[in-house]
CSV table of C-alpha atoms in Angstrom, one decimal:
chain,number,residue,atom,x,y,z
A,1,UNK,CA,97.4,113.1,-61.8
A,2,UNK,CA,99.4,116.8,-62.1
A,3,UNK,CA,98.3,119.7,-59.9
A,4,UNK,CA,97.2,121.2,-63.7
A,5,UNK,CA,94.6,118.1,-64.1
A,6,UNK,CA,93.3,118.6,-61.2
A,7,UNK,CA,93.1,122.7,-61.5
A,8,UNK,CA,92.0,121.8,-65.5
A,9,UNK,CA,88.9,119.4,-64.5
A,10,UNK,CA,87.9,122.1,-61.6
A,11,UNK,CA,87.4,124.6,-63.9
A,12,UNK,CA,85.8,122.6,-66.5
A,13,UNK,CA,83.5,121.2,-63.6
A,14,UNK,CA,82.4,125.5,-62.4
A,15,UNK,CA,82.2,125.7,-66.3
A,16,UNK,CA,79.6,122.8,-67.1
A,17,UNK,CA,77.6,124.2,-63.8
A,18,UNK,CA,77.4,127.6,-64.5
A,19,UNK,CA,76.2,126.7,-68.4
A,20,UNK,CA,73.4,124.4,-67.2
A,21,UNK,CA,72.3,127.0,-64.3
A,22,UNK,CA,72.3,129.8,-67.1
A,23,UNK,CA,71.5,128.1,-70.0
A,24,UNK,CA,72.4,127.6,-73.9
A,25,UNK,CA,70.0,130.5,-74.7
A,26,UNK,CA,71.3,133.3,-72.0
A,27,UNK,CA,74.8,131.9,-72.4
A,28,UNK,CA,75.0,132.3,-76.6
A,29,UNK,CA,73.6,135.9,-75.4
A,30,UNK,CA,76.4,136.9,-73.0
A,31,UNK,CA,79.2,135.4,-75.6
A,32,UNK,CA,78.0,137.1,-78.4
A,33,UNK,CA,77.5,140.5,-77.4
A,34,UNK,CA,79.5,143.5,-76.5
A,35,UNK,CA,82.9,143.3,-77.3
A,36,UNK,CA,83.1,139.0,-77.3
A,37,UNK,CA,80.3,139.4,-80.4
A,38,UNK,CA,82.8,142.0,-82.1
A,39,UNK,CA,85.5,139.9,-81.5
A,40,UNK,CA,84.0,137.0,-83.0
A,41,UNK,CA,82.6,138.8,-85.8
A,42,UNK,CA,86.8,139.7,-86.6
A,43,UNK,CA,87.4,135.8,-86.4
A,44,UNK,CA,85.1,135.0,-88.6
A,45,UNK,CA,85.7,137.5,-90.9
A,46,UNK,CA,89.7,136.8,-90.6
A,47,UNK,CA,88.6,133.1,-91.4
A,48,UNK,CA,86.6,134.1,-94.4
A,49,UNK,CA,87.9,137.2,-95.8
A,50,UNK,CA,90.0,135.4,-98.7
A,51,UNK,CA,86.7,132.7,-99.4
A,52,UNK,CA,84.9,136.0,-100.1
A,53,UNK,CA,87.9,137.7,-101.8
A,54,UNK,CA,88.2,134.7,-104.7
A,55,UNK,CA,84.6,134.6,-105.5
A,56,UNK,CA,84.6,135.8,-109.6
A,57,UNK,CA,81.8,139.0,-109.0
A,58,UNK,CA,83.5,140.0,-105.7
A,59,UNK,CA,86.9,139.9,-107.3
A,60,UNK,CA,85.2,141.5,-110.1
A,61,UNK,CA,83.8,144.5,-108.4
A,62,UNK,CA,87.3,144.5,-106.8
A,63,UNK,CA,88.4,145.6,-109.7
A,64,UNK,CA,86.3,148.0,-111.6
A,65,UNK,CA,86.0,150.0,-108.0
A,66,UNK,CA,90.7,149.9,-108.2
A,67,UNK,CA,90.1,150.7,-112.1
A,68,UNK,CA,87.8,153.5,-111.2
A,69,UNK,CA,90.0,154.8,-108.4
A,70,UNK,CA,92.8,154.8,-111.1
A,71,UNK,CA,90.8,157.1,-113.3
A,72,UNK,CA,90.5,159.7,-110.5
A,73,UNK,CA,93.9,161.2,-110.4
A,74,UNK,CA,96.4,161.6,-107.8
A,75,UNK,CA,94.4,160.7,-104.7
A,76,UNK,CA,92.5,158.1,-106.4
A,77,UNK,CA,96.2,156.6,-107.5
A,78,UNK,CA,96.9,156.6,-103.6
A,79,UNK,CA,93.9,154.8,-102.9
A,80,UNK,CA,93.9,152.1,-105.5
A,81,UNK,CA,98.0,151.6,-104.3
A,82,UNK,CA,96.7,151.2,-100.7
A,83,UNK,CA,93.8,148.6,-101.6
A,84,UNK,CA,91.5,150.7,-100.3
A,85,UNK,CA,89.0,148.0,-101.9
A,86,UNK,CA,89.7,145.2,-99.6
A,87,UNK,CA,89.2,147.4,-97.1
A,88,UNK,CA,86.1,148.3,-97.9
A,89,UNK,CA,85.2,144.7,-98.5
A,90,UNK,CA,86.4,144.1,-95.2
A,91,UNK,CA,84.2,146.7,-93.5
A,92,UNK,CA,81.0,145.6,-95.6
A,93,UNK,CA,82.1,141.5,-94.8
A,94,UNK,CA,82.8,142.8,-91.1
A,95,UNK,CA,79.1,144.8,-90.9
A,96,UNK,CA,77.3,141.6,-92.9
A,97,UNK,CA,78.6,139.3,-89.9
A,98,UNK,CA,77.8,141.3,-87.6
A,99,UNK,CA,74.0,141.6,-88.9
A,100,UNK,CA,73.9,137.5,-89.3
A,101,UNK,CA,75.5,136.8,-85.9
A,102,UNK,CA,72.9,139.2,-84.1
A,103,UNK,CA,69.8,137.8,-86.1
A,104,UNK,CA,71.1,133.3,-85.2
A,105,UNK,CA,71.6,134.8,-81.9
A,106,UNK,CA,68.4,136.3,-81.5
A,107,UNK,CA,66.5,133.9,-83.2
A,108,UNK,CA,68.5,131.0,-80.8
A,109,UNK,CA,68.3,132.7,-77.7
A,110,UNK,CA,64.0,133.1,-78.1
A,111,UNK,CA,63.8,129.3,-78.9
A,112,UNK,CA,65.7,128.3,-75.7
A,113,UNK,CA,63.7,130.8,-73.9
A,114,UNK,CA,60.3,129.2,-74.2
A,115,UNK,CA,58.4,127.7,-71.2
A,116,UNK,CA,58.3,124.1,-71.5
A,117,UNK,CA,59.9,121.3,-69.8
A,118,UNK,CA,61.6,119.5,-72.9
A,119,UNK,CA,63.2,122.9,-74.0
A,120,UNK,CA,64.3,123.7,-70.4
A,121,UNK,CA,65.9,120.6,-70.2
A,122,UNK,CA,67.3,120.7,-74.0
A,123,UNK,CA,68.3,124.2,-73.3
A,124,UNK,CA,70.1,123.2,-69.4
A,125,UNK,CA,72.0,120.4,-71.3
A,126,UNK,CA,73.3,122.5,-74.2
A,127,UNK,CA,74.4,125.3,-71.6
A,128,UNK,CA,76.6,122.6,-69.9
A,129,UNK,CA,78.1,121.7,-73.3
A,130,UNK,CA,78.4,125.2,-74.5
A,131,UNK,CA,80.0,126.5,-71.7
A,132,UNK,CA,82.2,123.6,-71.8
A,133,UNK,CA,83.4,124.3,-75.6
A,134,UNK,CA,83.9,127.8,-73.8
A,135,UNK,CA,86.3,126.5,-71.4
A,136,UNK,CA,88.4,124.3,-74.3
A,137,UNK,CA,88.4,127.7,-76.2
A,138,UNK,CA,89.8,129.8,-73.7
A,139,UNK,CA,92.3,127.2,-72.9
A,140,UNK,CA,93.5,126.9,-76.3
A,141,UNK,CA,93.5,130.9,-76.5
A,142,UNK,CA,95.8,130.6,-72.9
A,143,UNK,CA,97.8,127.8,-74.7
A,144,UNK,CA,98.5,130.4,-77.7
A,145,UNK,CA,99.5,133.4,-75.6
A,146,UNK,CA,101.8,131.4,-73.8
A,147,UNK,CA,103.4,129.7,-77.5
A,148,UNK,CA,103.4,133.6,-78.2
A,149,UNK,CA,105.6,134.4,-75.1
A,150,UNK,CA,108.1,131.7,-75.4
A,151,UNK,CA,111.1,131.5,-73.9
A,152,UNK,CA,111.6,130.4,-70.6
A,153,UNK,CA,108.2,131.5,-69.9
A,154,UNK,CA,106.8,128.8,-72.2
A,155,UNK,CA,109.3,126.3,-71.2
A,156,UNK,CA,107.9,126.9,-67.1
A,157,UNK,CA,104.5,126.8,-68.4
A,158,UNK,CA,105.2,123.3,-70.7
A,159,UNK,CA,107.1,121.7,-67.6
A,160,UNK,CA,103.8,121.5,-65.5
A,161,UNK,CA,101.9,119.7,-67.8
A,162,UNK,CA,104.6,116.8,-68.7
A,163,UNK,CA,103.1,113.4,-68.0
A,164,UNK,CA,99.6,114.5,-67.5
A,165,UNK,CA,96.6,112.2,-67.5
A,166,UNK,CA,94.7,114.7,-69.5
A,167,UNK,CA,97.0,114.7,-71.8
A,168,UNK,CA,98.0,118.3,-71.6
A,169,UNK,CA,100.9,118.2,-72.9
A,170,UNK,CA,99.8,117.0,-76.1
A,171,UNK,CA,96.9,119.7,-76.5
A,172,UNK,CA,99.7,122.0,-75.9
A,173,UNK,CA,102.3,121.0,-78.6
A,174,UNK,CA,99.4,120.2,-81.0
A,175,UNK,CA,97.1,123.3,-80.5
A,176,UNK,CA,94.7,123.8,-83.5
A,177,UNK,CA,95.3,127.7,-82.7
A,178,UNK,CA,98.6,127.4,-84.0
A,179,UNK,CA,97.8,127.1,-87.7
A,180,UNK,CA,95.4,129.5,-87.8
A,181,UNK,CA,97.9,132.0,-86.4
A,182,UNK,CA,101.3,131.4,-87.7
């Protein structure tokens, strides 16, 4: 095994401990507020924007509100050329998510709060795995700044995990992260 397997399965070991000493409930909590719930809330808005944006009434609204801005003149002209529409869909999409997101996390976070042994241990167990899909996340995100870098920085980065037993390597050349972001 590479130095990076061992390093790899060392975090992934402090991750999987730290979720089953805090918990699926606390943890959800801590990852979804602040600035990690608004930066979720962009992702998942960037991953449905265009879903919402080919519905028939939203496309419809779409464009009575660009028609109407039309109709207004000069400034109105501006604003229809600008797609100041999907902005605003963007904004209301971005402040619906935001709404949803707060109201599962609330609603998880009290269920995994209550006082009874099979929901501790339920709640300890999903911690360990939630904070482990935290750690593949964040290792994927690593994986895509690095892809982002390139150059000999990448290549430096790519040489350590050559031959690993984890198959690094692999996750590296076929991160999911990389079709979403190209």
């Amino acid at each position: 095994m590479l130095t990076a397997d061992y390093i790899v399965l060392g975090l992934l070991v402090v991750f999987v401990l730290v979720g089953s000493l805090v918990g699926f409930g606390n943890g959800l909590k801590f990852f979804t507020s602040g600035i990690f719930g608004v930066i979720i809330s962009v992702f998942v808005c960037y991953l449905i924007f265009g879903l919402v944006l080919s519905w028939d009434a939203v496309a419809g609204l779409l464009d009575k509100f660009s028609g109407w801005l039309y109709e207004q003149g000069t400034a109105g002209t501006f604003f229809a050329d600008i797609h100041i529409d999907k902005v605003a869909l963007a904004v209301v999409l971005f402040i619906v998510v935001q709404i949803v997101r707060m109201i599962i996390v609330k609603v998880l976070g009290s269920i995994f709060e209550i006082n009874n042994m099979f929901v501790k241990v339920i709640n300890k167990t999903l911690g360990a795995v939630f904070f482990a899909a935290v750690f593949a996340a964040l290792l994927l995100i690593v994986f895509q700044v690095v892809t982002w870098i390139g150059g000999d920085t990448e290549l430096n980065f790519v040489s350590n995990f050559e031959g690993s037993k984890l198959l690094l390597d692999e996750l590296y050349y076929n991160n999911p992260l990389n079709s979403i972001f190209s």
